[in-house]
């Protein structure tokens, strides 16, 4: 959120360009109503508030691609947004209003779940807790867990490479992904929705988009790893003399449990 982005600002979108975008997503896929848009334009803590030329809410990957194509042709800046639960202001447009806000919230389906292969394919707007529930329903675990899991979306989690409370056991979000579907800046769709675990062929392109916060492309779907549901959970509340003791306790607990500490 630069205080003066005059040099970076693109021209305000023309009425014709905005009309083309509206036609792509249909009546349910856009809004310019100030009251409705307010929740999308305000950061979680209320520290940042922006404006946009149009709030766009596509329902399919093809709609995302067509919108991005128009923006590429018309030099319109795009701010991608997931659940808008971040605390750094990156999902909020600038206050000049020349950008469009691309919200992925309508793309919220679980496309496929394969408990035998321990994978789930989801759209970017799927709420994290819904993804967790879908895994639980098949006696599997999706371990990414954080305070905003009831409202944050998996696309945003991957775009920011979220860590969460289980990061020491299962790793950051990038370690939970097998494949991605991404709309590139010129509107092309990159289909990298692979489910293969042993894949040593060429570049691992998906890693470019995880943690890139939408700067290299818009994540529209992902194949995520699932894990066995824990059969037994033991919880300990431990008082320690200092931080060094905490590190030693963690190391001992990992060794004693076969590295199953969360």
PDB file of C-alpha atoms in Angstrom:
ATOM      1  CA  UNK A   1       0.000   0.000   0.000  1.00  0.00           C
ATOM      2  CA  UNK A   2       2.391   2.693  -1.217  1.00  0.00           C
ATOM      3  CA  UNK A   3       1.468   6.250  -0.084  1.00  0.00           C
ATOM      4  CA  UNK A   4       1.980   7.592  -3.630  1.00  0.00           C
ATOM      5  CA  UNK A   5       1.596   5.182  -6.529  1.00  0.00           C
ATOM      6  CA  UNK A   6       1.041   7.805  -9.219  1.00  0.00           C
ATOM      7  CA  UNK A   7       3.824   6.435 -11.392  1.00  0.00           C
ATOM      8  CA  UNK A   8       2.423   2.907 -11.196  1.00  0.00           C
ATOM      9  CA  UNK A   9      -1.245   3.719 -11.659  1.00  0.00           C
ATOM     10  CA  UNK A  10      -2.996   2.574 -14.803  1.00  0.00           C
ATOM     11  CA  UNK A  11      -5.727   4.773 -16.355  1.00  0.00           C
ATOM     12  CA  UNK A  12      -9.249   4.441 -14.984  1.00  0.00           C
ATOM     13  CA  UNK A  13     -11.019   1.661 -16.931  1.00  0.00           C
ATOM     14  CA  UNK A  14     -13.237   2.809 -19.760  1.00  0.00           C
ATOM     15  CA  UNK A  15     -16.981   2.240 -19.632  1.00  0.00           C
ATOM     16  CA  UNK A  16     -16.657  -0.109 -22.599  1.00  0.00           C
ATOM     17  CA  UNK A  17     -14.029  -2.247 -20.858  1.00  0.00           C
ATOM     18  CA  UNK A  18     -16.123  -2.478 -17.695  1.00  0.00           C
ATOM     19  CA  UNK A  19     -19.172  -3.424 -19.765  1.00  0.00           C
ATOM     20  CA  UNK A  20     -17.192  -6.245 -21.397  1.00  0.00           C
ATOM     21  CA  UNK A  21     -16.141  -7.547 -17.973  1.00  0.00           C
ATOM     22  CA  UNK A  22     -19.718  -7.426 -16.688  1.00  0.00           C
ATOM     23  CA  UNK A  23     -20.903  -9.381 -19.710  1.00  0.00           C
ATOM     24  CA  UNK A  24     -18.339 -12.115 -19.011  1.00  0.00           C
ATOM     25  CA  UNK A  25     -19.429 -12.757 -15.410  1.00  0.00           C
ATOM     26  CA  UNK A  26     -23.153 -12.040 -15.737  1.00  0.00           C
ATOM     27  CA  UNK A  27     -25.439 -10.119 -13.400  1.00  0.00           C
ATOM     28  CA  UNK A  28     -24.474 -12.170 -10.317  1.00  0.00           C
ATOM     29  CA  UNK A  29     -20.778 -11.788 -10.975  1.00  0.00           C
ATOM     30  CA  UNK A  30     -20.182  -8.092 -10.400  1.00  0.00           C
ATOM     31  CA  UNK A  31     -21.164  -5.179  -8.191  1.00  0.00           C
ATOM     32  CA  UNK A  32     -20.541  -1.454  -7.968  1.00  0.00           C
ATOM     33  CA  UNK A  33     -22.814  -0.969  -4.952  1.00  0.00           C
ATOM     34  CA  UNK A  34     -20.828   0.879  -2.295  1.00  0.00           C
ATOM     35  CA  UNK A  35     -22.558  -0.772   0.666  1.00  0.00           C
ATOM     36  CA  UNK A  36     -22.098  -4.301  -0.701  1.00  0.00           C
ATOM     37  CA  UNK A  37     -18.469  -3.670  -1.675  1.00  0.00           C
ATOM     38  CA  UNK A  38     -17.426  -2.207   1.671  1.00  0.00           C
ATOM     39  CA  UNK A  39     -16.521  -5.569   3.235  1.00  0.00           C
ATOM     40  CA  UNK A  40     -14.284  -6.327   0.246  1.00  0.00           C
ATOM     41  CA  UNK A  41     -12.578  -2.935   0.368  1.00  0.00           C
ATOM     42  CA  UNK A  42     -11.728  -2.843   4.067  1.00  0.00           C
ATOM     43  CA  UNK A  43      -8.847  -4.701   5.722  1.00  0.00           C
ATOM     44  CA  UNK A  44      -9.698  -7.055   8.610  1.00  0.00           C
ATOM     45  CA  UNK A  45      -8.629  -4.570  11.320  1.00  0.00           C
ATOM     46  CA  UNK A  46      -9.992  -1.536   9.526  1.00  0.00           C
ATOM     47  CA  UNK A  47      -6.523  -0.044   9.032  1.00  0.00           C
ATOM     48  CA  UNK A  48      -6.782   0.068   5.230  1.00  0.00           C
ATOM     49  CA  UNK A  49      -9.708   1.021   3.057  1.00  0.00           C
ATOM     50  CA  UNK A  50      -9.573   1.216  -0.733  1.00  0.00           C
ATOM     51  CA  UNK A  51     -11.728   1.822  -3.765  1.00  0.00           C
ATOM     52  CA  UNK A  52     -12.175  -0.077  -7.014  1.00  0.00           C
ATOM     53  CA  UNK A  53     -13.701   0.515 -10.396  1.00  0.00           C
ATOM     54  CA  UNK A  54     -15.656  -2.737 -10.152  1.00  0.00           C
ATOM     55  CA  UNK A  55     -15.990  -5.729  -7.848  1.00  0.00           C
ATOM     56  CA  UNK A  56     -15.827  -8.846 -10.018  1.00  0.00           C
ATOM     57  CA  UNK A  57     -16.882 -12.253  -8.671  1.00  0.00           C
ATOM     58  CA  UNK A  58     -16.400 -14.934 -11.347  1.00  0.00           C
ATOM     59  CA  UNK A  59     -17.940 -18.391 -10.937  1.00  0.00           C
ATOM     60  CA  UNK A  60     -15.624 -20.412 -13.202  1.00  0.00           C
ATOM     61  CA  UNK A  61     -12.000 -20.570 -14.278  1.00  0.00           C
ATOM     62  CA  UNK A  62     -13.030 -19.640 -17.811  1.00  0.00           C
ATOM     63  CA  UNK A  63     -14.695 -16.483 -16.497  1.00  0.00           C
ATOM     64  CA  UNK A  64     -11.535 -15.580 -14.598  1.00  0.00           C
ATOM     65  CA  UNK A  65      -9.485 -16.127 -17.757  1.00  0.00           C
ATOM     66  CA  UNK A  66     -11.795 -13.975 -19.871  1.00  0.00           C
ATOM     67  CA  UNK A  67     -11.773 -11.163 -17.310  1.00  0.00           C
ATOM     68  CA  UNK A  68      -7.977 -11.236 -17.070  1.00  0.00           C
ATOM     69  CA  UNK A  69      -7.727 -11.235 -20.881  1.00  0.00           C
ATOM     70  CA  UNK A  70      -9.804  -8.050 -21.065  1.00  0.00           C
ATOM     71  CA  UNK A  71      -7.732  -6.426 -18.326  1.00  0.00           C
ATOM     72  CA  UNK A  72      -4.541  -7.380 -20.172  1.00  0.00           C
ATOM     73  CA  UNK A  73      -5.830  -5.851 -23.393  1.00  0.00           C
ATOM     74  CA  UNK A  74      -7.115  -2.698 -21.691  1.00  0.00           C
ATOM     75  CA  UNK A  75      -4.220  -2.218 -19.242  1.00  0.00           C
ATOM     76  CA  UNK A  76      -6.497  -2.559 -16.199  1.00  0.00           C
ATOM     77  CA  UNK A  77      -4.854  -3.406 -12.883  1.00  0.00           C
ATOM     78  CA  UNK A  78      -6.265  -6.363 -10.912  1.00  0.00           C
ATOM     79  CA  UNK A  79      -6.282  -6.965  -7.162  1.00  0.00           C
ATOM     80  CA  UNK A  80      -7.016 -10.682  -6.485  1.00  0.00           C
ATOM     81  CA  UNK A  81      -8.750 -11.421  -3.183  1.00  0.00           C
ATOM     82  CA  UNK A  82      -9.658 -14.544  -1.235  1.00  0.00           C
ATOM     83  CA  UNK A  83     -11.421 -14.340   2.104  1.00  0.00           C
ATOM     84  CA  UNK A  84      -9.875 -10.941   2.899  1.00  0.00           C
ATOM     85  CA  UNK A  85      -8.635 -12.177   6.288  1.00  0.00           C
ATOM     86  CA  UNK A  86      -5.034 -11.033   5.836  1.00  0.00           C
ATOM     87  CA  UNK A  87      -3.537  -8.395   8.112  1.00  0.00           C
ATOM     88  CA  UNK A  88      -1.085  -6.675   5.755  1.00  0.00           C
ATOM     89  CA  UNK A  89      -3.468  -4.818   3.435  1.00  0.00           C
ATOM     90  CA  UNK A  90      -2.335  -6.645   0.300  1.00  0.00           C
ATOM     91  CA  UNK A  91      -5.850  -7.771  -0.622  1.00  0.00           C
ATOM     92  CA  UNK A  92      -7.273  -4.231  -0.487  1.00  0.00           C
ATOM     93  CA  UNK A  93      -7.158  -1.979  -3.580  1.00  0.00           C
ATOM     94  CA  UNK A  94      -5.571   1.457  -3.528  1.00  0.00           C
ATOM     95  CA  UNK A  95      -7.787   4.465  -2.883  1.00  0.00           C
ATOM     96  CA  UNK A  96      -7.504   5.896  -6.420  1.00  0.00           C
ATOM     97  CA  UNK A  97     -10.158   3.398  -7.610  1.00  0.00           C
ATOM     98  CA  UNK A  98      -8.569   2.542 -10.962  1.00  0.00           C
ATOM     99  CA  UNK A  99      -8.244  -1.196 -10.242  1.00  0.00           C
ATOM    100  CA  UNK A 100     -10.793  -3.966 -10.376  1.00  0.00           C
ATOM    101  CA  UNK A 101     -11.135  -6.255  -7.375  1.00  0.00           C
ATOM    102  CA  UNK A 102     -11.234  -9.923  -8.378  1.00  0.00           C
ATOM    103  CA  UNK A 103     -12.896 -11.947  -5.608  1.00  0.00           C
ATOM    104  CA  UNK A 104     -12.735 -15.742  -5.910  1.00  0.00           C
ATOM    105  CA  UNK A 105     -15.420 -16.425  -3.284  1.00  0.00           C
ATOM    106  CA  UNK A 106     -18.004 -17.849  -5.701  1.00  0.00           C
ATOM    107  CA  UNK A 107     -15.541 -20.508  -6.897  1.00  0.00           C
ATOM    108  CA  UNK A 108     -15.970 -22.592  -3.756  1.00  0.00           C
ATOM    109  CA  UNK A 109     -16.511 -26.179  -4.906  1.00  0.00           C
ATOM    110  CA  UNK A 110     -14.752 -29.347  -3.837  1.00  0.00           C
ATOM    111  CA  UNK A 111     -14.281 -30.773  -7.330  1.00  0.00           C
ATOM    112  CA  UNK A 112     -13.055 -34.193  -6.302  1.00  0.00           C
ATOM    113  CA  UNK A 113     -11.824 -36.121  -3.294  1.00  0.00           C
ATOM    114  CA  UNK A 114      -9.802 -39.330  -3.570  1.00  0.00           C
ATOM    115  CA  UNK A 115      -9.307 -40.935  -0.141  1.00  0.00           C
ATOM    116  CA  UNK A 116      -7.328 -43.837  -1.631  1.00  0.00           C
ATOM    117  CA  UNK A 117      -4.775 -41.479  -3.171  1.00  0.00           C
ATOM    118  CA  UNK A 118      -5.086 -39.059  -0.240  1.00  0.00           C
ATOM    119  CA  UNK A 119      -5.877 -36.054  -2.437  1.00  0.00           C
ATOM    120  CA  UNK A 120      -8.601 -33.449  -2.738  1.00  0.00           C
ATOM    121  CA  UNK A 121      -9.169 -31.073  -5.665  1.00  0.00           C
ATOM    122  CA  UNK A 122     -10.757 -27.766  -4.711  1.00  0.00           C
ATOM    123  CA  UNK A 123     -11.511 -24.403  -6.237  1.00  0.00           C
ATOM    124  CA  UNK A 124      -9.661 -21.372  -4.920  1.00  0.00           C
ATOM    125  CA  UNK A 125     -12.668 -19.884  -3.138  1.00  0.00           C
ATOM    126  CA  UNK A 126     -13.300 -22.966  -0.997  1.00  0.00           C
ATOM    127  CA  UNK A 127     -13.334 -21.935   2.662  1.00  0.00           C
ATOM    128  CA  UNK A 128     -10.586 -23.703   4.590  1.00  0.00           C
ATOM    129  CA  UNK A 129     -12.924 -25.200   7.202  1.00  0.00           C
ATOM    130  CA  UNK A 130     -15.123 -26.629   4.434  1.00  0.00           C
ATOM    131  CA  UNK A 131     -12.060 -28.302   2.951  1.00  0.00           C
ATOM    132  CA  UNK A 132     -11.193 -29.719   6.363  1.00  0.00           C
ATOM    133  CA  UNK A 133     -14.758 -31.032   6.759  1.00  0.00           C
ATOM    134  CA  UNK A 134     -14.702 -32.668   3.316  1.00  0.00           C
ATOM    135  CA  UNK A 135     -11.532 -34.504   4.316  1.00  0.00           C
ATOM    136  CA  UNK A 136     -12.993 -35.545   7.667  1.00  0.00           C
ATOM    137  CA  UNK A 137     -16.083 -36.963   5.940  1.00  0.00           C
ATOM    138  CA  UNK A 138     -13.807 -39.484   4.178  1.00  0.00           C
ATOM    139  CA  UNK A 139     -11.794 -40.246   7.344  1.00  0.00           C
ATOM    140  CA  UNK A 140      -8.886 -38.140   6.155  1.00  0.00           C
ATOM    141  CA  UNK A 141      -7.120 -35.053   7.489  1.00  0.00           C
ATOM    142  CA  UNK A 142      -6.253 -31.776   5.784  1.00  0.00           C
ATOM    143  CA  UNK A 143      -3.851 -30.350   8.358  1.00  0.00           C
ATOM    144  CA  UNK A 144      -3.687 -26.657   7.472  1.00  0.00           C
ATOM    145  CA  UNK A 145      -5.348 -24.867  10.384  1.00  0.00           C
ATOM    146  CA  UNK A 146      -5.370 -21.225  11.444  1.00  0.00           C
ATOM    147  CA  UNK A 147      -7.516 -18.770  13.325  1.00  0.00           C
ATOM    148  CA  UNK A 148      -9.369 -17.510  10.253  1.00  0.00           C
ATOM    149  CA  UNK A 149     -10.188 -20.988   8.900  1.00  0.00           C
ATOM    150  CA  UNK A 150     -13.945 -20.326   9.034  1.00  0.00           C
ATOM    151  CA  UNK A 151     -13.675 -17.490   6.497  1.00  0.00           C
ATOM    152  CA  UNK A 152     -10.288 -17.669   4.753  1.00  0.00           C
ATOM    153  CA  UNK A 153     -10.096 -19.401   1.375  1.00  0.00           C
ATOM    154  CA  UNK A 154      -7.626 -22.008   0.154  1.00  0.00           C
ATOM    155  CA  UNK A 155      -6.579 -19.851  -2.807  1.00  0.00           C
ATOM    156  CA  UNK A 156      -5.510 -17.114  -0.434  1.00  0.00           C
ATOM    157  CA  UNK A 157      -3.821 -19.638   1.854  1.00  0.00           C
ATOM    158  CA  UNK A 158      -1.738 -20.901  -1.063  1.00  0.00           C
ATOM    159  CA  UNK A 159      -1.068 -17.454  -2.515  1.00  0.00           C
ATOM    160  CA  UNK A 160       0.379 -16.367   0.840  1.00  0.00           C
ATOM    161  CA  UNK A 161       2.009 -19.743   1.645  1.00  0.00           C
ATOM    162  CA  UNK A 162       0.202 -19.869   4.985  1.00  0.00           C
ATOM    163  CA  UNK A 163       1.776 -21.707   7.900  1.00  0.00           C
ATOM    164  CA  UNK A 164      -0.867 -22.208  10.579  1.00  0.00           C
ATOM    165  CA  UNK A 165      -0.683 -24.060  13.875  1.00  0.00           C
ATOM    166  CA  UNK A 166       0.459 -27.407  12.446  1.00  0.00           C
ATOM    167  CA  UNK A 167       3.389 -26.071  10.444  1.00  0.00           C
ATOM    168  CA  UNK A 168       6.068 -27.933  12.452  1.00  0.00           C
ATOM    169  CA  UNK A 169       4.427 -31.274  11.689  1.00  0.00           C
ATOM    170  CA  UNK A 170       3.078 -30.793   8.157  1.00  0.00           C
ATOM    171  CA  UNK A 171       4.941 -27.760   6.803  1.00  0.00           C
ATOM    172  CA  UNK A 172       3.792 -24.556   5.135  1.00  0.00           C
ATOM    173  CA  UNK A 173       0.994 -24.528   2.565  1.00  0.00           C
ATOM    174  CA  UNK A 174       3.397 -25.160  -0.330  1.00  0.00           C
ATOM    175  CA  UNK A 175       4.188 -28.578   1.146  1.00  0.00           C
ATOM    176  CA  UNK A 176       0.506 -29.546   1.057  1.00  0.00           C
ATOM    177  CA  UNK A 177       0.035 -29.051  -2.703  1.00  0.00           C
ATOM    178  CA  UNK A 178       0.481 -31.509  -5.564  1.00  0.00           C
ATOM    179  CA  UNK A 179      -0.893 -29.382  -8.402  1.00  0.00           C
ATOM    180  CA  UNK A 180      -2.424 -26.044  -9.353  1.00  0.00           C
ATOM    181  CA  UNK A 181      -4.659 -24.463 -11.947  1.00  0.00           C
ATOM    182  CA  UNK A 182      -3.664 -20.850 -12.618  1.00  0.00           C
ATOM    183  CA  UNK A 183      -4.855 -18.039 -14.861  1.00  0.00           C
ATOM    184  CA  UNK A 184      -1.764 -16.270 -16.188  1.00  0.00           C
ATOM    185  CA  UNK A 185      -1.489 -12.453 -16.585  1.00  0.00           C
ATOM    186  CA  UNK A 186      -2.445 -12.576 -20.279  1.00  0.00           C
ATOM    187  CA  UNK A 187      -5.533 -14.712 -19.635  1.00  0.00           C
ATOM    188  CA  UNK A 188      -4.117 -18.113 -20.569  1.00  0.00           C
ATOM    189  CA  UNK A 189      -5.005 -21.024 -18.265  1.00  0.00           C
ATOM    190  CA  UNK A 190      -2.143 -23.153 -16.972  1.00  0.00           C
ATOM    191  CA  UNK A 191      -3.479 -26.602 -16.068  1.00  0.00           C
ATOM    192  CA  UNK A 192      -1.087 -28.133 -13.579  1.00  0.00           C
ATOM    193  CA  UNK A 193      -3.654 -30.104 -11.564  1.00  0.00           C
ATOM    194  CA  UNK A 194      -1.414 -33.134 -11.115  1.00  0.00           C
ATOM    195  CA  UNK A 195      -2.107 -35.786  -8.484  1.00  0.00           C
ATOM    196  CA  UNK A 196       1.138 -37.696  -8.975  1.00  0.00           C
ATOM    197  CA  UNK A 197       3.355 -37.751  -5.892  1.00  0.00           C
ATOM    198  CA  UNK A 198       6.543 -39.068  -7.489  1.00  0.00           C
ATOM    199  CA  UNK A 199       6.986 -36.529 -10.263  1.00  0.00           C
ATOM    200  CA  UNK A 200      10.572 -35.653 -11.160  1.00  0.00           C
ATOM    201  CA  UNK A 201       9.820 -34.340 -14.652  1.00  0.00           C
ATOM    202  CA  UNK A 202      11.125 -30.859 -15.397  1.00  0.00           C
ATOM    203  CA  UNK A 203      10.370 -27.656 -13.540  1.00  0.00           C
ATOM    204  CA  UNK A 204       8.036 -27.580 -10.551  1.00  0.00           C
ATOM    205  CA  UNK A 205       6.138 -24.569 -11.874  1.00  0.00           C
ATOM    206  CA  UNK A 206       3.438 -24.617  -9.207  1.00  0.00           C
ATOM    207  CA  UNK A 207       5.964 -23.387  -6.641  1.00  0.00           C
ATOM    208  CA  UNK A 208       6.259 -20.097  -8.537  1.00  0.00           C
ATOM    209  CA  UNK A 209       2.646 -19.238  -7.747  1.00  0.00           C
ATOM    210  CA  UNK A 210       2.524 -20.423  -4.128  1.00  0.00           C
ATOM    211  CA  UNK A 211       3.497 -17.480  -1.948  1.00  0.00           C
ATOM    212  CA  UNK A 212       3.513 -15.048  -4.892  1.00  0.00           C
ATOM    213  CA  UNK A 213       0.295 -13.320  -3.704  1.00  0.00           C
ATOM    214  CA  UNK A 214      -1.241 -13.173  -7.169  1.00  0.00           C
ATOM    215  CA  UNK A 215       1.644 -11.281  -8.770  1.00  0.00           C
ATOM    216  CA  UNK A 216       2.428 -14.042 -11.298  1.00  0.00           C
ATOM    217  CA  UNK A 217      -1.075 -15.398 -11.838  1.00  0.00           C
ATOM    218  CA  UNK A 218      -4.426 -16.074 -10.189  1.00  0.00           C
ATOM    219  CA  UNK A 219      -4.749 -19.501  -8.561  1.00  0.00           C
ATOM    220  CA  UNK A 220      -8.173 -20.906  -9.447  1.00  0.00           C
ATOM    221  CA  UNK A 221      -7.912 -24.516  -8.202  1.00  0.00           C
ATOM    222  CA  UNK A 222      -5.530 -26.859  -6.417  1.00  0.00           C
ATOM    223  CA  UNK A 223      -4.869 -30.519  -5.726  1.00  0.00           C
ATOM    224  CA  UNK A 224      -4.020 -30.777  -2.038  1.00  0.00           C
ATOM    225  CA  UNK A 225      -2.541 -33.615  -0.016  1.00  0.00           C
ATOM    226  CA  UNK A 226      -4.588 -35.430   2.600  1.00  0.00           C
ATOM    227  CA  UNK A 227      -3.293 -37.449   5.539  1.00  0.00           C
ATOM    228  CA  UNK A 228      -4.623 -40.245   7.754  1.00  0.00           C
ATOM    229  CA  UNK A 229      -6.918 -39.037  10.510  1.00  0.00           C
ATOM    230  CA  UNK A 230      -5.238 -39.361  13.919  1.00  0.00           C
ATOM    231  CA  UNK A 231      -6.468 -42.404  15.819  1.00  0.00           C
ATOM    232  CA  UNK A 232      -5.346 -41.056  19.179  1.00  0.00           C
ATOM    233  CA  UNK A 233      -4.671 -37.498  20.347  1.00  0.00           C
ATOM    234  CA  UNK A 234      -2.959 -36.616  23.614  1.00  0.00           C
ATOM    235  CA  UNK A 235      -2.716 -33.018  24.737  1.00  0.00           C
ATOM    236  CA  UNK A 236      -0.136 -31.694  27.190  1.00  0.00           C
ATOM    237  CA  UNK A 237       0.066 -28.355  28.993  1.00  0.00           C
ATOM    238  CA  UNK A 238       3.681 -27.901  30.059  1.00  0.00           C
ATOM    239  CA  UNK A 239       5.441 -25.219  32.140  1.00  0.00           C
ATOM    240  CA  UNK A 240       9.044 -24.579  31.116  1.00  0.00           C
ATOM    241  CA  UNK A 241      11.897 -22.660  32.709  1.00  0.00           C
ATOM    242  CA  UNK A 242      12.939 -20.771  29.528  1.00  0.00           C
ATOM    243  CA  UNK A 243      12.826 -20.743  25.721  1.00  0.00           C
ATOM    244  CA  UNK A 244      15.798 -23.083  25.381  1.00  0.00           C
ATOM    245  CA  UNK A 245      13.900 -25.683  27.382  1.00  0.00           C
ATOM    246  CA  UNK A 246      10.977 -25.373  24.945  1.00  0.00           C
ATOM    247  CA  UNK A 247      13.260 -26.228  22.044  1.00  0.00           C
ATOM    248  CA  UNK A 248      14.679 -29.219  23.907  1.00  0.00           C
ATOM    249  CA  UNK A 249      11.188 -30.440  24.837  1.00  0.00           C
ATOM    250  CA  UNK A 250      10.043 -30.203  21.221  1.00  0.00           C
ATOM    251  CA  UNK A 251      13.065 -32.152  20.019  1.00  0.00           C
ATOM    252  CA  UNK A 252      12.511 -34.880  22.632  1.00  0.00           C
ATOM    253  CA  UNK A 253       8.772 -35.070  21.914  1.00  0.00           C
ATOM    254  CA  UNK A 254       9.383 -35.405  18.172  1.00  0.00           C
ATOM    255  CA  UNK A 255      11.808 -38.252  18.777  1.00  0.00           C
ATOM    256  CA  UNK A 256       9.531 -40.029  21.252  1.00  0.00           C
ATOM    257  CA  UNK A 257       6.425 -39.783  19.047  1.00  0.00           C
ATOM    258  CA  UNK A 258       7.923 -40.677  15.676  1.00  0.00           C
ATOM    259  CA  UNK A 259       7.693 -36.989  14.685  1.00  0.00           C
ATOM    260  CA  UNK A 260       3.933 -36.734  15.218  1.00  0.00           C
ATOM    261  CA  UNK A 261       3.907 -33.629  17.394  1.00  0.00           C
ATOM    262  CA  UNK A 262       1.556 -30.877  16.238  1.00  0.00           C
TER     263      UNK A 262
END
